[in-house]
XYZ file of C-alpha atoms in Angstrom:
458
model
C 0.000 0.000 0.000
C 1.113 3.561 -0.696
C 2.896 5.319 2.161
C 1.454 8.229 4.050
C 4.246 10.685 3.276
C 3.398 14.348 3.642
C 2.270 15.421 0.134
C 4.293 18.621 0.519
C 7.541 16.641 0.768
C 8.894 15.710 -2.686
C 9.899 12.091 -3.143
C 13.358 11.367 -4.465
C 13.675 9.567 -7.793
C 15.049 6.041 -7.826
C 18.780 5.645 -8.512
C 18.199 2.484 -10.511
C 19.392 2.789 -14.093
C 16.822 1.839 -16.683
C 17.442 0.869 -20.286
C 14.840 3.158 -21.781
C 12.800 2.352 -24.885
C 14.229 3.776 -28.082
C 12.895 6.785 -29.961
C 11.199 4.486 -32.482
C 9.010 3.043 -29.725
C 7.874 6.540 -28.765
C 7.025 7.313 -32.368
C 5.251 3.985 -32.824
C 2.964 4.357 -29.811
C 1.534 7.536 -31.359
C 1.331 5.933 -34.803
C -0.414 2.828 -33.454
C -2.874 4.763 -31.285
C -3.853 6.873 -34.263
C -3.948 3.880 -36.611
C -6.203 1.841 -34.330
C -8.561 4.787 -33.832
C -8.949 5.091 -37.611
C -10.258 1.511 -37.688
C -13.913 1.894 -36.705
C -14.681 -0.882 -34.222
C -17.894 0.589 -32.843
C -19.748 -1.906 -30.660
C -23.466 -1.080 -30.664
C -24.354 -4.228 -28.756
C -26.298 -7.257 -29.837
C -23.458 -8.447 -32.059
C -23.257 -5.236 -34.122
C -19.480 -4.866 -34.315
C -16.539 -6.101 -36.371
C -13.145 -6.060 -34.686
C -11.314 -8.164 -37.285
C -9.595 -5.267 -39.146
C -8.150 -3.997 -35.855
C -7.171 -7.531 -34.842
C -5.319 -7.995 -38.120
C -3.572 -4.642 -37.585
C -2.424 -5.826 -34.151
C -1.402 -9.295 -35.350
C 0.707 -7.850 -38.155
C 2.674 -5.723 -35.708
C 3.099 -8.577 -33.252
C 4.426 -10.736 -36.078
C 6.856 -7.935 -36.870
C 8.157 -8.339 -33.302
C 8.887 -12.018 -33.924
C 5.812 -13.289 -32.079
C 3.298 -15.889 -33.253
C -0.176 -14.396 -32.704
C -3.369 -16.442 -32.735
C -6.532 -14.941 -34.249
C -9.566 -16.467 -32.568
C -13.280 -15.992 -33.265
C -16.503 -17.246 -31.766
C -18.460 -15.281 -34.369
C -17.108 -14.333 -37.814
C -15.570 -10.867 -37.693
C -15.468 -10.730 -33.878
C -11.742 -11.394 -33.660
C -9.409 -11.735 -30.676
C -5.615 -11.841 -30.781
C -3.465 -13.778 -28.301
C 0.333 -14.073 -28.268
C 2.930 -15.168 -25.719
C 6.273 -13.464 -25.088
C 8.604 -16.108 -23.628
C 10.456 -15.160 -20.467
C 13.934 -16.096 -19.299
C 12.699 -18.044 -16.242
C 10.503 -20.969 -17.347
C 9.614 -21.708 -13.709
C 8.110 -18.250 -13.139
C 4.371 -17.613 -13.265
C 3.129 -15.865 -16.393
C 1.652 -12.364 -16.501
C -1.410 -11.484 -18.602
C -1.549 -8.074 -20.315
C -4.890 -7.491 -22.012
C -6.770 -4.738 -23.816
C -9.927 -4.587 -25.874
C -10.258 -3.514 -29.496
C -13.908 -2.399 -29.594
C -15.206 1.056 -28.713
C -18.559 2.616 -27.855
C -20.474 4.647 -30.483
C -19.595 8.270 -31.236
C -21.670 10.920 -33.010
C -19.327 12.969 -35.267
C -21.642 15.999 -35.065
C -20.830 16.352 -31.349
C -17.050 16.218 -31.723
C -14.408 18.881 -32.366
C -12.622 16.437 -34.682
C -14.028 13.351 -36.398
C -14.039 10.553 -33.798
C -12.395 8.079 -36.187
C -9.792 10.411 -37.660
C -7.000 9.568 -35.215
C -5.838 13.141 -35.759
C -2.714 14.298 -33.924
C -3.171 17.983 -33.112
C -1.234 20.192 -30.701
C 0.476 17.221 -29.101
C -2.747 15.270 -28.553
C -4.171 12.182 -30.296
C -7.920 12.560 -30.857
C -10.595 9.960 -31.435
C -12.857 7.271 -30.052
C -10.695 4.775 -28.205
C -7.914 7.228 -27.355
C -8.390 6.418 -23.668
C -10.744 3.405 -23.829
C -8.536 1.684 -24.707
C -6.596 1.772 -27.940
C -3.918 3.829 -26.206
C -3.011 0.854 -23.999
C -3.157 -1.508 -26.972
C -0.696 0.755 -28.774
C 1.613 0.990 -25.745
C 1.848 -2.783 -25.520
C 2.591 -3.107 -29.220
C 5.277 -0.412 -29.027
C 6.948 -2.066 -26.024
C 7.173 -5.605 -27.415
C 8.398 -4.342 -30.790
C 11.052 -2.280 -28.992
C 12.106 -5.396 -27.095
C 12.547 -7.256 -30.371
C 14.815 -4.511 -31.679
C 16.860 -4.388 -28.471
C 16.927 -8.132 -27.833
C 15.132 -7.748 -24.499
C 13.312 -10.634 -22.822
C 11.189 -10.348 -19.670
C 11.834 -12.577 -16.676
C 8.443 -14.254 -16.845
C 6.259 -15.238 -19.774
C 3.900 -12.447 -20.779
C 0.636 -13.373 -22.466
C -0.841 -10.607 -24.617
C -4.586 -10.615 -25.316
C -6.389 -8.088 -27.496
C -10.086 -8.800 -27.134
C -13.382 -8.215 -28.876
C -16.738 -7.311 -27.344
C -15.628 -5.776 -24.045
C -18.065 -2.900 -24.492
C -21.030 -5.294 -24.501
C -21.224 -8.774 -23.006
C -17.691 -10.055 -23.795
C -19.387 -13.203 -25.137
C -17.300 -12.886 -28.312
C -14.245 -11.714 -26.421
C -12.742 -12.437 -23.014
C -15.569 -14.763 -21.966
C -15.078 -16.807 -25.150
C -11.315 -16.967 -24.606
C -11.652 -18.014 -20.974
C -14.244 -20.677 -21.767
C -12.889 -22.095 -25.007
C -9.148 -21.383 -24.988
C -7.931 -21.505 -21.378
C -4.751 -23.288 -22.490
C -3.483 -20.030 -24.010
C -3.373 -18.518 -20.524
C -1.645 -21.413 -18.818
C 0.502 -20.261 -15.930
C -0.978 -16.744 -15.745
C -1.473 -15.697 -12.131
C -1.807 -11.908 -12.441
C -2.993 -9.550 -15.119
C -3.010 -5.847 -15.933
C -5.363 -3.905 -18.154
C -7.409 -0.691 -18.339
C -8.638 1.824 -15.782
C -5.759 2.704 -13.526
C -2.350 4.360 -13.089
C -3.378 7.641 -14.737
C -2.703 11.016 -13.145
C -5.668 12.213 -11.113
C -5.013 15.759 -9.963
C -6.491 16.023 -6.488
C -5.007 19.513 -6.218
C -2.435 21.751 -7.920
C 0.432 19.862 -6.248
C -1.201 16.547 -5.487
C -0.835 14.004 -8.291
C -2.666 10.806 -7.379
C -2.250 7.657 -9.459
C -5.116 5.248 -8.684
C -4.413 1.594 -9.467
C -7.500 -0.537 -10.031
C -7.659 -3.223 -7.344
C -11.375 -3.992 -7.406
C -14.441 -3.853 -9.611
C -18.124 -3.789 -8.937
C -19.938 -6.655 -10.615
C -22.310 -6.082 -13.510
C -25.981 -6.865 -12.889
C -28.047 -5.794 -15.881
C -31.757 -6.303 -15.299
C -34.957 -6.291 -17.349
C -38.218 -5.331 -15.656
C -41.533 -6.502 -17.103
C -44.886 -5.141 -15.980
C -48.090 -6.772 -17.183
C -51.605 -5.458 -17.038
C -54.845 -5.273 -18.930
C -54.765 -3.786 -22.409
C -57.470 -1.316 -23.310
C -58.554 2.008 -24.764
C -56.544 5.004 -23.614
C -59.689 6.987 -22.831
C -60.955 4.574 -20.158
C -59.950 4.240 -16.525
C -57.594 1.280 -16.113
C -56.415 0.210 -12.670
C -54.216 -2.489 -14.211
C -52.149 -0.236 -16.473
C -48.795 -1.913 -17.234
C -47.121 1.412 -18.001
C -48.170 2.898 -14.661
C -46.979 -0.170 -12.804
C -43.639 -0.107 -14.579
C -43.195 3.648 -14.085
C -43.827 3.310 -10.353
C -41.267 0.505 -10.025
C -38.683 2.407 -12.071
C -39.183 5.494 -9.914
C -38.725 3.477 -6.710
C -35.520 1.944 -8.027
C -34.160 5.267 -9.251
C -34.834 6.954 -5.911
C -33.584 4.146 -3.692
C -30.679 4.989 -1.388
C -28.497 1.889 -1.170
C -26.802 1.133 2.170
C -23.106 1.717 2.713
C -20.881 -1.307 1.977
C -17.140 -0.691 2.404
C -14.903 -3.247 0.701
C -11.256 -3.740 1.579
C -10.147 -1.809 -1.509
C -12.412 1.134 -0.692
C -11.201 1.192 2.916
C -7.587 1.244 1.723
C -8.365 4.050 -0.712
C -10.106 6.159 1.932
C -7.283 5.604 4.412
C -4.551 6.649 2.010
C -6.443 9.572 0.515
C -7.261 10.854 4.010
C -3.570 10.778 4.896
C -2.658 12.691 1.736
C -5.168 15.384 2.698
C -3.984 15.621 6.304
C -7.153 14.001 7.657
C -7.010 11.645 10.639
C -7.055 7.968 9.784
C -10.716 6.946 9.562
C -12.170 4.571 12.146
C -14.492 2.556 9.946
C -15.979 0.706 12.930
C -16.886 3.809 14.906
C -20.657 4.256 15.388
C -20.487 7.822 14.099
C -18.280 7.098 11.063
C -19.712 8.951 8.055
C -18.221 7.770 4.757
C -20.080 10.355 2.691
C -18.770 13.199 4.821
C -15.221 11.869 4.545
C -15.579 11.685 0.765
C -16.678 15.330 0.725
C -13.603 16.324 2.737
C -11.404 14.696 0.106
C -12.498 17.221 -2.503
C -11.861 16.103 -6.092
C -10.206 12.881 -4.887
C -13.504 11.856 -3.345
C -14.735 11.230 -6.864
C -12.460 8.199 -7.055
C -14.332 6.559 -4.202
C -17.892 7.911 -4.164
C -19.321 5.587 -6.874
C -18.099 2.474 -5.047
C -19.447 2.997 -1.537
C -22.665 1.167 -2.425
C -24.450 -1.000 -4.902
C -26.326 0.929 -7.577
C -29.210 0.451 -10.010
C -29.855 3.074 -12.673
C -32.848 2.908 -15.047
C -31.541 3.307 -18.591
C -34.169 2.109 -21.125
C -37.983 2.030 -21.351
C -40.215 0.306 -23.890
C -44.021 0.342 -23.862
C -46.948 0.719 -26.198
C -47.359 1.396 -29.911
C -50.111 4.023 -30.098
C -51.086 6.950 -27.889
C -54.709 5.885 -27.403
C -53.942 2.229 -26.640
C -52.975 1.039 -23.163
C -50.533 -1.845 -23.737
C -50.747 -5.154 -21.934
C -47.048 -5.147 -21.113
C -44.175 -2.697 -20.591
C -40.454 -3.244 -20.061
C -37.489 -1.346 -18.679
C -33.785 -2.007 -18.347
C -31.619 -1.298 -15.320
C -27.844 -0.975 -15.190
C -27.084 -2.552 -11.829
C -23.665 -2.835 -10.169
C -22.793 -4.960 -7.133
C -19.914 -4.726 -4.712
C -18.135 -7.915 -3.623
C -20.266 -9.705 -1.052
C -23.393 -7.641 -1.742
C -24.974 -9.629 -4.573
C -27.709 -11.207 -2.440
C -28.604 -7.805 -1.046
C -29.008 -6.510 -4.588
C -31.498 -9.231 -5.533
C -33.506 -8.905 -2.318
C -33.711 -5.138 -2.755
C -35.012 -5.457 -6.314
C -37.648 -7.904 -5.121
C -38.858 -5.308 -2.645
C -38.686 -2.319 -4.998
C -40.414 -3.914 -7.969
C -43.345 -5.182 -5.927
C -45.957 -7.805 -6.861
C -46.957 -6.319 -10.219
C -43.538 -6.217 -11.876
C -41.245 -9.148 -12.627
C -37.503 -8.813 -13.075
C -34.659 -10.944 -14.368
C -30.952 -10.647 -14.951
C -29.998 -10.174 -18.600
C -26.255 -10.101 -17.994
C -24.111 -10.726 -14.921
C -20.405 -10.442 -14.211
C -18.737 -11.152 -10.889
C -17.295 -8.382 -8.710
C -13.555 -8.467 -8.061
C -11.168 -7.529 -5.306
C -7.400 -7.901 -5.670
C -4.899 -7.643 -2.796
C -3.167 -4.315 -2.287
C -0.451 -5.843 -0.104
C 0.841 -8.116 -2.863
C 4.224 -8.023 -4.638
C 2.357 -7.314 -7.879
C 0.698 -4.181 -6.503
C 4.020 -3.087 -4.993
C 5.718 -3.533 -8.372
C 3.060 -1.514 -10.168
C 3.379 1.248 -7.638
C 7.177 1.270 -7.887
C 7.050 1.532 -11.682
C 4.916 4.678 -11.491
C 7.036 6.256 -8.771
C 10.222 5.537 -10.723
C 9.136 7.846 -13.537
C 7.134 10.356 -11.482
C 8.804 10.976 -8.102
C 5.875 13.245 -7.162
C 3.350 10.433 -7.613
C 1.041 9.303 -4.822
C -0.173 5.838 -5.751
C -3.412 4.607 -4.162
C -5.687 1.630 -4.797
C -9.260 2.135 -5.937
C -12.325 0.148 -6.939
C -13.793 0.616 -10.411
C -17.453 1.584 -10.501
C -17.859 -0.365 -13.741
C -16.138 -3.468 -15.010
C -13.500 -4.772 -17.393
C -12.485 -8.037 -19.040
C -10.559 -8.871 -15.859
C -13.714 -10.522 -14.491
C -13.617 -13.206 -17.166
C -9.927 -13.936 -16.804
C -10.452 -14.143 -13.030
C -12.274 -17.424 -13.689
C -8.895 -18.782 -14.811
C -7.300 -17.734 -11.527
C -5.830 -14.475 -12.849
C -5.727 -11.687 -10.241
C -6.353 -8.443 -12.112
C -5.218 -4.851 -11.675
C -6.189 -1.719 -13.587
C -2.919 -0.328 -14.908
C -2.774 1.878 -18.011
C -0.030 4.341 -17.041
C -0.465 7.913 -18.259
C 1.062 11.102 -16.870
C -1.513 13.791 -17.563
C -1.329 17.584 -17.263
C -3.188 19.491 -14.579
C -6.808 20.083 -15.575
C -6.988 17.110 -17.942
C -10.185 15.294 -16.886
C -9.288 11.783 -17.981
C -12.185 9.905 -16.298
C -14.736 12.155 -18.034
C -13.433 11.089 -21.452
C -14.452 7.443 -21.017
C -17.437 7.091 -23.387
C -17.444 10.887 -23.647
C -17.176 13.450 -26.424
C -13.767 14.610 -27.735
C -11.925 11.616 -26.330
C -8.179 12.266 -26.608
C -4.805 11.487 -25.059
C -1.625 13.602 -24.925
C 1.391 12.319 -26.844
C 3.584 12.901 -23.765
C 1.252 10.682 -21.746
C 1.655 7.875 -24.275
C 5.436 8.215 -24.062
C 5.247 8.018 -20.265
C 3.097 4.901 -20.541
C 5.578 3.153 -22.831
C 8.418 3.852 -20.418
C 6.474 2.668 -17.377
C 5.185 -0.481 -19.064
C 8.634 -1.332 -20.390
C 10.113 -0.899 -16.919
C 7.412 -2.862 -15.125
C 7.123 -5.735 -17.592
C 10.871 -6.300 -17.588
C 11.073 -6.345 -13.804
C 7.790 -8.087 -12.911
């Protein structure tokens, strides 16, 4: 876990000499980020996506690094790429490094630049996927190609996976790989991927680097209300739309109880220390997590979404004509569950929906929690601090989820680690699925250096 050093006291850089990546690697990470963005891999859900062109782009560059990539599909066009970099110690456990190739939709009319242009302007790479997560894909490609040029080999085997379908169900991506091709991940005990190790500016002189050490589980739900169909002009006490609307309102207004996981407790403890706040006593009767989060200022935003389960109504579907009361109405809920709180989630939905509305899960993924006192976490932290002596590394829990959940079924302990050093005022979290997604070139260079350093020493 990160130390509780006074944030006003600068840390000293490590004296360890590092064989840095060459200039070509720094050029390639920008080229590859831009090139991948230009390949439109929009995932609209329901199978509407084609990652194969991006997968072939990745495979070609892995082959150029002397690797032997596998292209794997459950559904034609929904392509995954897996390759293994052999390490020098055959007895060592393998490390999984994974990133997804698909992106969420983007409306060009809302953007400053075209979302699939991959334009490099004023030292920034623009486009859908710049932070989620074609930047990380490009960093990995740049690092392994640099190793091939320099003759570098890591200590342990490194398995690289570039997946399809992360932005929907992962049925054509990580879930397919874990279920159908577990042999490709033999020996992998830990993994790193998206959502972590970026600069979060908690203040003008307080650079926090949150490393993902937990994820809330996905619990997508469909509600169905049934009633009596009839004419819209008549009184109807069994109106399916009214029943559904009432249930949706109850769910949307529900205040979920506080549930502090180990990762969230560690985050609150370390962030409190960085802000000069007394170490929280989580077992005290008067402990108020919400008040502590408020005291943390901007840094509280790293923790606030993961204090509780959540259930947000997102889609409604009912009726076909204004003067016809339909016999059924449906809604969809984006639910998220903390580790150990899945049963509470189901029982709460039973109570909130009531007797007139049925509900069912449409998609579920397990919550995760990875140790923050492990050698892996310590190594990730050290890699960041080596290149940014002012860094304050803390663990955090992701409010959403990643492919790490599927690889966890193979025994892989996952961490969110996509290293980027970002300038003050750059709101990186807001760019996930947002408009004008972009990443600074300098941040990509930082990421290549950190990944190279960590993957060689892991």
